[in-house]
Coordinates of C-alpha atoms in Angstrom, one line a residue:
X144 CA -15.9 34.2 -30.4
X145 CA -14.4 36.9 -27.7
X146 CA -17.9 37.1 -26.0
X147 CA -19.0 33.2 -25.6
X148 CA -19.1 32.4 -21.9
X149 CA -16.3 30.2 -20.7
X150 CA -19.3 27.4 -19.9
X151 CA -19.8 27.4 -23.6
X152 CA -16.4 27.0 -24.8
X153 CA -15.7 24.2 -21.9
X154 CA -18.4 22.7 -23.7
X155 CA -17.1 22.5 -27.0
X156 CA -13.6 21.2 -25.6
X157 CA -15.8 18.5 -23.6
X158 CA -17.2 17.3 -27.1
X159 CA -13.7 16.5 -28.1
X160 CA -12.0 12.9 -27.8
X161 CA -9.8 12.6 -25.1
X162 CA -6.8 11.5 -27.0
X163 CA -7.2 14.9 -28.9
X164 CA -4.8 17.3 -28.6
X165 CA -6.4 21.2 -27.5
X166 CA -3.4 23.0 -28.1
X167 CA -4.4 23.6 -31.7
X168 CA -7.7 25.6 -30.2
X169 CA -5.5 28.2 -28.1
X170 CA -4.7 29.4 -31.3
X171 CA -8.2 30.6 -31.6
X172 CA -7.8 33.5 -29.8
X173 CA -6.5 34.9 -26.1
X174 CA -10.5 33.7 -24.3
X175 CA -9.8 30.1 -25.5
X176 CA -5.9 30.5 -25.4
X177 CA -6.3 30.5 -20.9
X178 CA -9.1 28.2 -21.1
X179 CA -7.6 25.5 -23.2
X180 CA -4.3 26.1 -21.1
X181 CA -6.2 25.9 -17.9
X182 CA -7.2 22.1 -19.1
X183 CA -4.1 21.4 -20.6
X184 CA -1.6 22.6 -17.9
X185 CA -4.0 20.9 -15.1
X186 CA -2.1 17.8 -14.9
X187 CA 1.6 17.4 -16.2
X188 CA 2.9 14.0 -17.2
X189 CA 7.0 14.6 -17.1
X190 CA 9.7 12.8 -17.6
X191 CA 13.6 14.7 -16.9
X192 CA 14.0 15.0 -20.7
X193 CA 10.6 17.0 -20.6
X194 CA 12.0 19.4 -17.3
X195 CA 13.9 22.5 -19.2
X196 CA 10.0 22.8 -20.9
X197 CA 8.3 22.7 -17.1
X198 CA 10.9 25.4 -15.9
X199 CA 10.6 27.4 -19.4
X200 CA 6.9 27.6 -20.1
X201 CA 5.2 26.7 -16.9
X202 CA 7.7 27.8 -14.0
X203 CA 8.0 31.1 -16.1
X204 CA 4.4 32.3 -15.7
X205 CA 2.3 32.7 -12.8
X206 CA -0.4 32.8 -14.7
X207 CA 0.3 28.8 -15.9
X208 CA 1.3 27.8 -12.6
X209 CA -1.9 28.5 -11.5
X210 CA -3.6 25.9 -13.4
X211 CA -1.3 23.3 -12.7
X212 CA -2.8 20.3 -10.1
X213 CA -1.4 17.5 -10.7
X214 CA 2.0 16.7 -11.9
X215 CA 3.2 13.1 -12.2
X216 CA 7.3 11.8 -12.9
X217 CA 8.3 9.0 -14.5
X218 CA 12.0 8.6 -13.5
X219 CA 13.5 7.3 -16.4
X220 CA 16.7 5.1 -15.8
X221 CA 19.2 3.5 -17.7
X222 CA 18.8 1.3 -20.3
X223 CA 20.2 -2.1 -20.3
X224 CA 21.4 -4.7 -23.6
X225 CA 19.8 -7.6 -24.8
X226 CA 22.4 -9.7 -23.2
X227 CA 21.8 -8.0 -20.3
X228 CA 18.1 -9.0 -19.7
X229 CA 19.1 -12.4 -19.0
X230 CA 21.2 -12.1 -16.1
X231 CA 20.0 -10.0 -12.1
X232 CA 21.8 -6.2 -12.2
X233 CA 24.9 -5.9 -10.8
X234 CA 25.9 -3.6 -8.0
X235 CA 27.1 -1.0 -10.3
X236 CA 23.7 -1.3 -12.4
X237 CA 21.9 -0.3 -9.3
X238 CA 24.5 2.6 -8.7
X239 CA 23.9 4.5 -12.1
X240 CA 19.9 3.3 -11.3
X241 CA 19.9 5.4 -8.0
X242 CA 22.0 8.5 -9.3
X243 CA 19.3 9.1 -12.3
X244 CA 16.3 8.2 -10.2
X245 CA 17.9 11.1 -7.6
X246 CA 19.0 13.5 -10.2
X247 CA 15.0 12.8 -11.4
X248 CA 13.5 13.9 -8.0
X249 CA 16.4 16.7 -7.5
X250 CA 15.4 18.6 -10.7
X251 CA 11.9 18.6 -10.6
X252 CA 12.2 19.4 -7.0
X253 CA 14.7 22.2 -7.8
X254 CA 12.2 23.8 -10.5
X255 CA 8.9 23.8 -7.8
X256 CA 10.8 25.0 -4.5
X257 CA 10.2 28.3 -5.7
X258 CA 6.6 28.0 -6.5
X259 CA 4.4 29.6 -3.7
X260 CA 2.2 27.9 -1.0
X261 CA -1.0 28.3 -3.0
X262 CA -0.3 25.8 -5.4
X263 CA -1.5 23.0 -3.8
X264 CA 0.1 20.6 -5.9
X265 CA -0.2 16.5 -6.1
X266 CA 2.7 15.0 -6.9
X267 CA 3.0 11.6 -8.3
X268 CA 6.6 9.8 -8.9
X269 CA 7.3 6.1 -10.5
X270 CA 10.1 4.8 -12.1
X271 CA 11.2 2.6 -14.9
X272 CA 13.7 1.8 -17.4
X273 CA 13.2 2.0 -21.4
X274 CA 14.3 -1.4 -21.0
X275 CA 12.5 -3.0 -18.9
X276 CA 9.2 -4.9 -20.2
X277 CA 6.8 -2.4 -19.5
X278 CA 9.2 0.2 -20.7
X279 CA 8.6 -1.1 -24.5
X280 CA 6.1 0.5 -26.1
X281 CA 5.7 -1.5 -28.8
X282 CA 3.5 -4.6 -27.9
X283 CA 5.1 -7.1 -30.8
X284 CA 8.6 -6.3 -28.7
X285 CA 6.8 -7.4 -25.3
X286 CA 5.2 -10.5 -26.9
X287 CA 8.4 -11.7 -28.1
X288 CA 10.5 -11.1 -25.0
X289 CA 7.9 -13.1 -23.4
X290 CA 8.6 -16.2 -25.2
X291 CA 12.6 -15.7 -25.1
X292 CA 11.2 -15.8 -21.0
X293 CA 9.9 -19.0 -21.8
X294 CA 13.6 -20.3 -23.2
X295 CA 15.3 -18.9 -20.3
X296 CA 16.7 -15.8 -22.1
X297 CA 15.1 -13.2 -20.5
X298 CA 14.8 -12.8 -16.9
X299 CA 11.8 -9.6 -17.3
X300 CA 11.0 -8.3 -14.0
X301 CA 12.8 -11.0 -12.0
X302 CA 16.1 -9.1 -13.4
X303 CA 15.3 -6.8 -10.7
X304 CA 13.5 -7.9 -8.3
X305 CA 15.9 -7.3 -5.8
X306 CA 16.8 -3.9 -6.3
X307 CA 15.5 -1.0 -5.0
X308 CA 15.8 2.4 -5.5
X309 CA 17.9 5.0 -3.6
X310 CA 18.3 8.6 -3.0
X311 CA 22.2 9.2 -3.8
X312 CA 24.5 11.2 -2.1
X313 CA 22.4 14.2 -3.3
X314 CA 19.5 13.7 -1.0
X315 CA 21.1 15.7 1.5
X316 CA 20.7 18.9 -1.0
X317 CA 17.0 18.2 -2.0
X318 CA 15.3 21.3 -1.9
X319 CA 12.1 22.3 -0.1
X320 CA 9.1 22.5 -1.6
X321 CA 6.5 24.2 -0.1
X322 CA 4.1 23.7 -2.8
X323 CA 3.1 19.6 -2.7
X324 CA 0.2 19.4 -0.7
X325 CA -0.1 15.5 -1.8
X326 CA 2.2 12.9 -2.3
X327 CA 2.0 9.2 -4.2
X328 CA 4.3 7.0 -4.8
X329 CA 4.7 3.6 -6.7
X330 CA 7.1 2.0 -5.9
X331 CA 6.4 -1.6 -5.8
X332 CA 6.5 -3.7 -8.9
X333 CA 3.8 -6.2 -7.1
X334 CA 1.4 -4.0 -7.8
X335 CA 2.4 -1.7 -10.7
X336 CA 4.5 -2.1 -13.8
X337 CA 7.1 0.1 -12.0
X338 CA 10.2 -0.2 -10.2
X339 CA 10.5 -0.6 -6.4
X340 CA 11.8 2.5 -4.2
X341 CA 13.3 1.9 -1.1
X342 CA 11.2 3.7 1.8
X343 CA 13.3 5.5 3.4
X344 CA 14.3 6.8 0.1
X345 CA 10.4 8.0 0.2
X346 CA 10.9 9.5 3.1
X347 CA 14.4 11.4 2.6
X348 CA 11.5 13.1 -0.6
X349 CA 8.7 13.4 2.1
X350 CA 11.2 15.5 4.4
X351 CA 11.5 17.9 2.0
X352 CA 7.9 18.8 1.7
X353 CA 7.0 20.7 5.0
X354 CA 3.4 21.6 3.9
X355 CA 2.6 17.9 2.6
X356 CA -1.0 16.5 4.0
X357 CA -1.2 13.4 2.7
X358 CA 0.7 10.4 1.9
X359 CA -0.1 7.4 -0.5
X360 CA 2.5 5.2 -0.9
X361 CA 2.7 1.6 -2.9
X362 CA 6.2 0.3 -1.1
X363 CA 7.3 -3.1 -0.6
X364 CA 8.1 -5.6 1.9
X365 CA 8.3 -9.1 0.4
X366 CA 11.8 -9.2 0.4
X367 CA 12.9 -13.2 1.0
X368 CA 16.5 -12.0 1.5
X369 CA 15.2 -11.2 5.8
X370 CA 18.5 -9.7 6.2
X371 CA 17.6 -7.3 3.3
X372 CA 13.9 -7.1 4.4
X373 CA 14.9 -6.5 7.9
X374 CA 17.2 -3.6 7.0
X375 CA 14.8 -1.9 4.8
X376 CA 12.1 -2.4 7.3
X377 CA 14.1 -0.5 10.4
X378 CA 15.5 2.1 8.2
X379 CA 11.7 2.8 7.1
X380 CA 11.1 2.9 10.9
X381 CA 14.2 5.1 11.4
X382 CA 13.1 7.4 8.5
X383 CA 9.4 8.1 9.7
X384 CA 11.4 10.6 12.1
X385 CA 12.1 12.8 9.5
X386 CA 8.0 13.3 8.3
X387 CA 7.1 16.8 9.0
X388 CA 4.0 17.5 11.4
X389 CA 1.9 18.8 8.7
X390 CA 1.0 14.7 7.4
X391 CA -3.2 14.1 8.5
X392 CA -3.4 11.5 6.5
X393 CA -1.7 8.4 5.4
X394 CA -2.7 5.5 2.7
X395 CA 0.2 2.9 2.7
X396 CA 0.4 -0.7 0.9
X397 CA 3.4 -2.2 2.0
X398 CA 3.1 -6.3 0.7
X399 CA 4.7 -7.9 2.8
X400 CA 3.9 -11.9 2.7
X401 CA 3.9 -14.8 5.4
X402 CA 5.2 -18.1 3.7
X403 CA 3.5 -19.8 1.1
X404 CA 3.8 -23.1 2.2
X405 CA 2.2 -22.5 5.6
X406 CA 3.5 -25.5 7.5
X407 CA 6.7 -23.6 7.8
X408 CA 7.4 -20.6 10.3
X409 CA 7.2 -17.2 9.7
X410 CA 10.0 -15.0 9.7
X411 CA 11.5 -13.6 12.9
X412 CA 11.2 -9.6 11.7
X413 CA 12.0 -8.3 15.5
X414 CA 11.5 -9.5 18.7
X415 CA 7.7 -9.2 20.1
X416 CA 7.3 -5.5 20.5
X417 CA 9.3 -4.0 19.9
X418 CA 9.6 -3.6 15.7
X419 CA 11.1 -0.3 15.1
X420 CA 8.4 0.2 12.2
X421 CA 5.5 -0.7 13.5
X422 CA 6.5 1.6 17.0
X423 CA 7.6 4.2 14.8
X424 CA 3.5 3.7 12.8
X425 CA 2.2 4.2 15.8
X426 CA 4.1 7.4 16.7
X427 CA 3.1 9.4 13.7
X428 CA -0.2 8.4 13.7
X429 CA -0.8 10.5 16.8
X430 CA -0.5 13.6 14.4
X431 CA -2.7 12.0 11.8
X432 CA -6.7 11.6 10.9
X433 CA -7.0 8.6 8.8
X434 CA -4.4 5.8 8.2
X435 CA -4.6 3.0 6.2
X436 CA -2.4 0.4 5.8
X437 CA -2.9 -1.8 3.7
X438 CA -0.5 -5.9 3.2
X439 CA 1.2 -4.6 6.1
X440 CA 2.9 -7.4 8.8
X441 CA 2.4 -6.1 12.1
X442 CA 2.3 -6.6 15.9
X443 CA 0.3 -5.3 18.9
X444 CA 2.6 -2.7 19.3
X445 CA 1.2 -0.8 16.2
X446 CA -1.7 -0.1 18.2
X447 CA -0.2 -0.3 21.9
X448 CA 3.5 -0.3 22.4
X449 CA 4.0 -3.1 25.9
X450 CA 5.4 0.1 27.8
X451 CA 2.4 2.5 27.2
X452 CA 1.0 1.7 30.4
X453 CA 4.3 2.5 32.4
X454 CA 4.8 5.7 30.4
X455 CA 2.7 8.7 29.4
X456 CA 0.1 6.5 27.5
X457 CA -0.3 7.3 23.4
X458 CA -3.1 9.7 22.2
X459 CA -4.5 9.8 18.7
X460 CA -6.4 13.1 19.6
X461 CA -7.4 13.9 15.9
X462 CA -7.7 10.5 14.4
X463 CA -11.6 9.5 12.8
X464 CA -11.0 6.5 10.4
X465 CA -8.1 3.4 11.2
X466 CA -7.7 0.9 8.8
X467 CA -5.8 -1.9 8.8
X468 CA -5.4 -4.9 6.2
X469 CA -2.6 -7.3 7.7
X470 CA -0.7 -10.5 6.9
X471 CA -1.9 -13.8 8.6
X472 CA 1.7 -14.0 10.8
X473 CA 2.9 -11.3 13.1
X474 CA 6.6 -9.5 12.7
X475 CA 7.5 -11.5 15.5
X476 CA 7.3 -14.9 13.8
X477 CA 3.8 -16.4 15.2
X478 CA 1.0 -17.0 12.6
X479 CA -2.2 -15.9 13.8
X480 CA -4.1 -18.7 12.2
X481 CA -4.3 -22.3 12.4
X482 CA -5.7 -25.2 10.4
X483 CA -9.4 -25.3 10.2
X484 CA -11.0 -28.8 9.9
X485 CA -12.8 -28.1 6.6
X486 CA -9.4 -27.4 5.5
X487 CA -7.6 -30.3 2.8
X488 CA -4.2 -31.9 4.0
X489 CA -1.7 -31.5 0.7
X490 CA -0.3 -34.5 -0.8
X491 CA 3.1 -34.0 -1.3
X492 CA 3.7 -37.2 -3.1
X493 CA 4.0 -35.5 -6.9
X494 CA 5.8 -32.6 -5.5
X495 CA 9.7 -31.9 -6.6
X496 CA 12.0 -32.1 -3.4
X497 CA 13.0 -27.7 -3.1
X498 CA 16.9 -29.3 -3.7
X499 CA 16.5 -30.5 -7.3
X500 CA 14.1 -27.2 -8.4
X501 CA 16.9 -25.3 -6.9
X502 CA 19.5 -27.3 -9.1
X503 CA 17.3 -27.2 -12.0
X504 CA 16.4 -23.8 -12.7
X505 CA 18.2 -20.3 -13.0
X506 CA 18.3 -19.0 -9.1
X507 CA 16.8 -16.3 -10.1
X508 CA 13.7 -18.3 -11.1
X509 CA 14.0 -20.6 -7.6
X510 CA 11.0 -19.7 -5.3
X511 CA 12.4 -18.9 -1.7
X512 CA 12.1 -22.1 0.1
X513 CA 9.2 -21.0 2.8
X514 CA 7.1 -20.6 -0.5
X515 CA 7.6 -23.6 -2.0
X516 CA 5.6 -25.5 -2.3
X517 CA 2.6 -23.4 -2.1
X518 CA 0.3 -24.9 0.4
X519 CA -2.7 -22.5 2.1
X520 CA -4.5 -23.7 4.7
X521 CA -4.8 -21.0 7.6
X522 CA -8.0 -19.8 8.3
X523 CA -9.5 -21.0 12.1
X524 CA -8.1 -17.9 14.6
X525 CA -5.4 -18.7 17.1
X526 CA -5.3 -17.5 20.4
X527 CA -3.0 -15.3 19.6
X528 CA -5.1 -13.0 17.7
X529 CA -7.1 -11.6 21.0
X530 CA -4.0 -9.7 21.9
X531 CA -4.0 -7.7 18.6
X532 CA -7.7 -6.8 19.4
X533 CA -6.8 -5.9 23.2
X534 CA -4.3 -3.6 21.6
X535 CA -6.0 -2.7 19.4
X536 CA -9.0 -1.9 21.7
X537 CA -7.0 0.1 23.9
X538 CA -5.7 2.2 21.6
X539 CA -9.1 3.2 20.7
X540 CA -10.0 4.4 23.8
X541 CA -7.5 7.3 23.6
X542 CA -9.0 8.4 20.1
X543 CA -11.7 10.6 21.3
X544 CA -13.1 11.3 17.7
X545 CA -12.8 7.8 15.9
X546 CA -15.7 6.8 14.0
X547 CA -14.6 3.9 12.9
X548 CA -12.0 1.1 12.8
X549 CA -11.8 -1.6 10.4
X550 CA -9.2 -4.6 10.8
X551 CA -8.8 -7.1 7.6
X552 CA -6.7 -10.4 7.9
X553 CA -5.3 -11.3 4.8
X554 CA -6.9 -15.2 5.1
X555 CA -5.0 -16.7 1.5
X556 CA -6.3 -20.6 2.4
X557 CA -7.7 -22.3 -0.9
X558 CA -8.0 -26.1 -0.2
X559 CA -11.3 -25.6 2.1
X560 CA -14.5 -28.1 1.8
X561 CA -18.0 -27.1 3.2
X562 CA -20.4 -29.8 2.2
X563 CA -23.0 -29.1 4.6
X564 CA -23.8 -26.0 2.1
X565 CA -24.1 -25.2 -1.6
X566 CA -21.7 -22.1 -1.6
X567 CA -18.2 -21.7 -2.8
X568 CA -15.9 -21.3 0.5
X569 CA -14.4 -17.9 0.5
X570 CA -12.2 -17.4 3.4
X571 CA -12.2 -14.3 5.5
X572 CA -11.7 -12.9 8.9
X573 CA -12.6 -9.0 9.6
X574 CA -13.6 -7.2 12.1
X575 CA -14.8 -3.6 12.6
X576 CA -15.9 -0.8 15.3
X577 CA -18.8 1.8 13.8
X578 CA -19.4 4.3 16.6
X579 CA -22.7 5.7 15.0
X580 CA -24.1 2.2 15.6
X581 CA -22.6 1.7 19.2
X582 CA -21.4 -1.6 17.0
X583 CA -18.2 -4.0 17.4
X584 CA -18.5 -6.8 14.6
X585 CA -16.2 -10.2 13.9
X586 CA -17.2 -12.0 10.9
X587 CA -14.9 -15.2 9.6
X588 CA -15.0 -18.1 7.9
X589 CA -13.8 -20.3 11.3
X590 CA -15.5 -20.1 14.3
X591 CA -13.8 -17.8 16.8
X592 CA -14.5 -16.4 20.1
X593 CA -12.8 -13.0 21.6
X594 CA -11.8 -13.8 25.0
X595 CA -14.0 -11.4 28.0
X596 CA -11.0 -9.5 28.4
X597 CA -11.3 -8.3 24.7
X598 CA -15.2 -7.9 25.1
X599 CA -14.7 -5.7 28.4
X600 CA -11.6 -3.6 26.6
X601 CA -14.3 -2.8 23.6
X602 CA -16.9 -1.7 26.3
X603 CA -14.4 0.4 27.5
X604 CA -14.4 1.7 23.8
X605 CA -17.8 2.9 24.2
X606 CA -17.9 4.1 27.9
X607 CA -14.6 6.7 25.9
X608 CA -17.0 7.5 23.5
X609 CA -19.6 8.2 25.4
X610 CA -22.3 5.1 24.2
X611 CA -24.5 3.9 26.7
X612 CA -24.1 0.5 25.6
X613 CA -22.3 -1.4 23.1
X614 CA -23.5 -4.1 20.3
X615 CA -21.1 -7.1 19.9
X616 CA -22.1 -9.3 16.9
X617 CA -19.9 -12.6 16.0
X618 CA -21.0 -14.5 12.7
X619 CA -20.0 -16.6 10.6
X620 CA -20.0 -17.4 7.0
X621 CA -19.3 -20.3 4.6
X622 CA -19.2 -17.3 1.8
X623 CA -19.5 -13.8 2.0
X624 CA -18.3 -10.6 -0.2
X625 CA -14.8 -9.2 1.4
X626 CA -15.1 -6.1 3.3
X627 CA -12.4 -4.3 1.5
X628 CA -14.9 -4.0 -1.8
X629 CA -17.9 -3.1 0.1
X630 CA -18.6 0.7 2.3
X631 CA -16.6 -0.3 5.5
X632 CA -19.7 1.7 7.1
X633 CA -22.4 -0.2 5.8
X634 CA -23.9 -2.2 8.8
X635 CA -26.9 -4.0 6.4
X636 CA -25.0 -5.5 3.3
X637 CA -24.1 -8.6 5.3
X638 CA -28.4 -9.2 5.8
X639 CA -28.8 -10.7 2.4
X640 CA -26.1 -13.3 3.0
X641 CA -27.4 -14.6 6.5
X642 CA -28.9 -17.5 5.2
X643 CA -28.5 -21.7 4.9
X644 CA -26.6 -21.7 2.1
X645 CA -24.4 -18.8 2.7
X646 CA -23.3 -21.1 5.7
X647 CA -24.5 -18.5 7.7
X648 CA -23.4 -19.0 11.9
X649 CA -23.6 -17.0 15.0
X650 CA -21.1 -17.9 16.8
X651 CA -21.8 -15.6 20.2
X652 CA -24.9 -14.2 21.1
X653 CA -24.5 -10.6 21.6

């Protein structure tokens, strides 16, 4: 056994189901002892319970700390009673929440600040309490606290919707860690069966971590309380200050929806221009070479703050890729769709007045009133969307080595008729710049038309970049796949869809 090559014995191990444990097989002897380690200690699933064993047999040994890639924390926080379930958490619930979730973070951090620089480590941190729905391992528990939902007795994830995670007074001791290279974090329930993190409590981690390179964060923004959302918006702008220089690239999905009943107005985030998140977005990605952001609300001044041209104009010298998905209304309040014709006016003759739901049910259980009732309509392009291609445009002209930019409205409409054609209406509104194919592309649902002075400012793209001339292309389409599953690079998938029933339009010659 001492003399079979390491490629052999991987081979045996790959034979072996992967629920197996291998730790019986490093009994074999020393050879398959480091080579079933090497697997086993690659990636680290932890919870603080499981921390003494991470400083004891891991920390210990160089030898193990070596192997170790990727290690992921599952902050375990208090459980709650059964009474409990049925009511929101109370302020002190959320106190004892943010102590453990710190103490989590302070203890694992604790154990790798003295692990050296060539660890390069990916960390991965979640939370969640035995408690909650998710929490229950045993799925004959989650079936029947689903049906005490149904009778009103248990609030599941709407117990704590409205809570979010903290760092406690302790975040001003976390240590540095010079060994986390990558960084995720989950921290929206939207998306995950985990609990929601404040970001700036993300960002009080990321300070700590002065060799981190990349960020990809799962945050939230769909706060209805805008006082609440406001706050944890700015202080997530605020934070950003504190990221260190080492960050190239950043991944972010930070949900933040317009209303749902899209007759009513947007919220009022921040003045136009001057939202301390989206400025502070477009300060740190001058260090960075991707970003994308992904259910973000935004305004021009993520790409081009209304002062750049009176100031030292921004530079994104080292950014290639820019990606942005974003809501259908801007931070400042103004939806950047209207009501196509194709579009179905709701009856609201059979619909509840918002009073008697709000009288009727739990509040916990009351939709905020912008979202009730749901009513999605927006899909033809207002005038206001040129501006966020102007900025947009102009930003791209200071990124000398950008390859590509890809913008993705979130277009939710779902009433839409299209007789003229055989195809299901899908609703969508992209556009994106490919510099290998001298190529500026809109494609949408609704017929829309960027204005000259968003033509010329995309020619001015390509005169930067140095193509001798650029490609616009404007179409249309009844029904066509979404971007966002699809290479963003791939300039021929849309051929096979240009067709009569596809509803297919041009709606500017190029």
């Amino acid at each position: 056994m001492l003399t079979l090559p390491p490629e052999i014995i991987h081979h045996v191990l790959s034979f072996l189901s992967p629920d197996s444990s291998l730790a019986p097989y490093a009994r074999v002897n020393k050879q398959w002892q480091m080579l079933v380690e090497k697997i086993t200690f690659s990636s680290l699933h932890l919870i603080p319970a499981r921390l003494p064993d991470l400083l004891r047999f891991v920390s210990a040994s160089s030898r193990r700390r070596s192997y170790v890639r990727k290690i992921e924390l599952l902050a375990i926080l208090p459980e709650y009673s059964i009474p409990a379930r049925g009511g929101v958490e109370t302020a002190d619930e959320q106190r004892r929440n943010d102590e453990s979730f710190t103490r989590a973070i302070h203890s694992l951090l604790d154990i790798l600040s003295s692990w050296p620089d060539n660890c390069h480590l990916t960390l991965r941190i979640f939370a969640r309490s035995p408690s909650d729905l998710n929490g229950e391992p045993d799925m004959a528990k989650r079936k029947k606290r689903l049906l005490y939902k149904r009778r009103g007795n248990d609030l599941l994830d709407l117990r704590y919707h409205h809570s979010y995670l903290r760092l406690s007074a302790l975040e001003h001791t976390l240590p540095s860690v010079r060994a986390i290279v990558h960084l995720v974090v989950i921290g929206d329930i939207s998306y995950s069966d985990y609990r929601r993190i404040a970001p700036a409590a993300v960002s009080g981690i990321i300070s700590c971590l002065p060799r981190l390179r990349t960020v990809n964060g799962v945050l939230c923004d769909n706060e209805r309380n805008m006082m609440e959302r406001r706050s944890l918006r700015d202080e997530f702008g605020i934070s950003l200050t504190q990221w260190p220089a080492s960050i190239q690239h950043l991944h972010l999905k930070y949900r933040g929806d317009p209303p749902a009943n899209e007759n009513r107005p947007p919220p009022r985030l921040s003045e136009k221009g001057t939202d301390a998140l989206c400025l502070a977005l477009n300060h740190l990605s001058q260090q960075l070479v991707t970003v994308e952001l992904k259910d973000i609300t935004i305004g021009t001044e993520l790409f081009w703050p209304s002062d750049a041209a009176l100031v030292s104009p921004p530079r994104w010298p080292h950014l290639t890729h820019f990606t942005v998905v974003y809501g259908s209304a801007t931070t400042c309040g103004q939806w950047l769709f209207d009501r196509d014709p194709r579009s179905k006016v709701k009856n609201y003759e059979h619909e509840r007045p918002y009073e008697d739901l709000a009288e009727d049910w739990p509040d916990p259980r009351v939709p905020a009133e912008q979202d009730y009732p749901v009513d999605l309509f927006r899909t033809k392009p207002a005038p206001v969307l040129s501006e966020l291609y102007r900025s947009a445009g102009l930003a791209a002209q200071q990124m000398p080595l950008l390859q590509q930019m890809v913008l993705v409205a979130q277009v939710r409409a779902s009433r839409l008729e299209c007789p003229e054609t055989t195809a299901v209406p899908q609703a969508e509104h992209w556009f994106r710049y490919l510099r290998t194919s001298n190529l500026a592309q809109w494609v949408g649902f609704s017929e829309f038309h960027p204005t000259e002075e968003v033509l010329d400012t995309w020619r001015d793209v390509g005169k930067s970049h140095g193509l001798e001339q650029m490609k616009f292309e404007n179409m249309g389409f009844v029904s066509c796949p979404s971007l966002l599953i699809r290479d963003y690079g791939d300039i021929d998938f849309l051929d096979e869809y240009k067709t009569e029933e596809n509803g297919y339009t041009l709606w500017d010659e190029a």
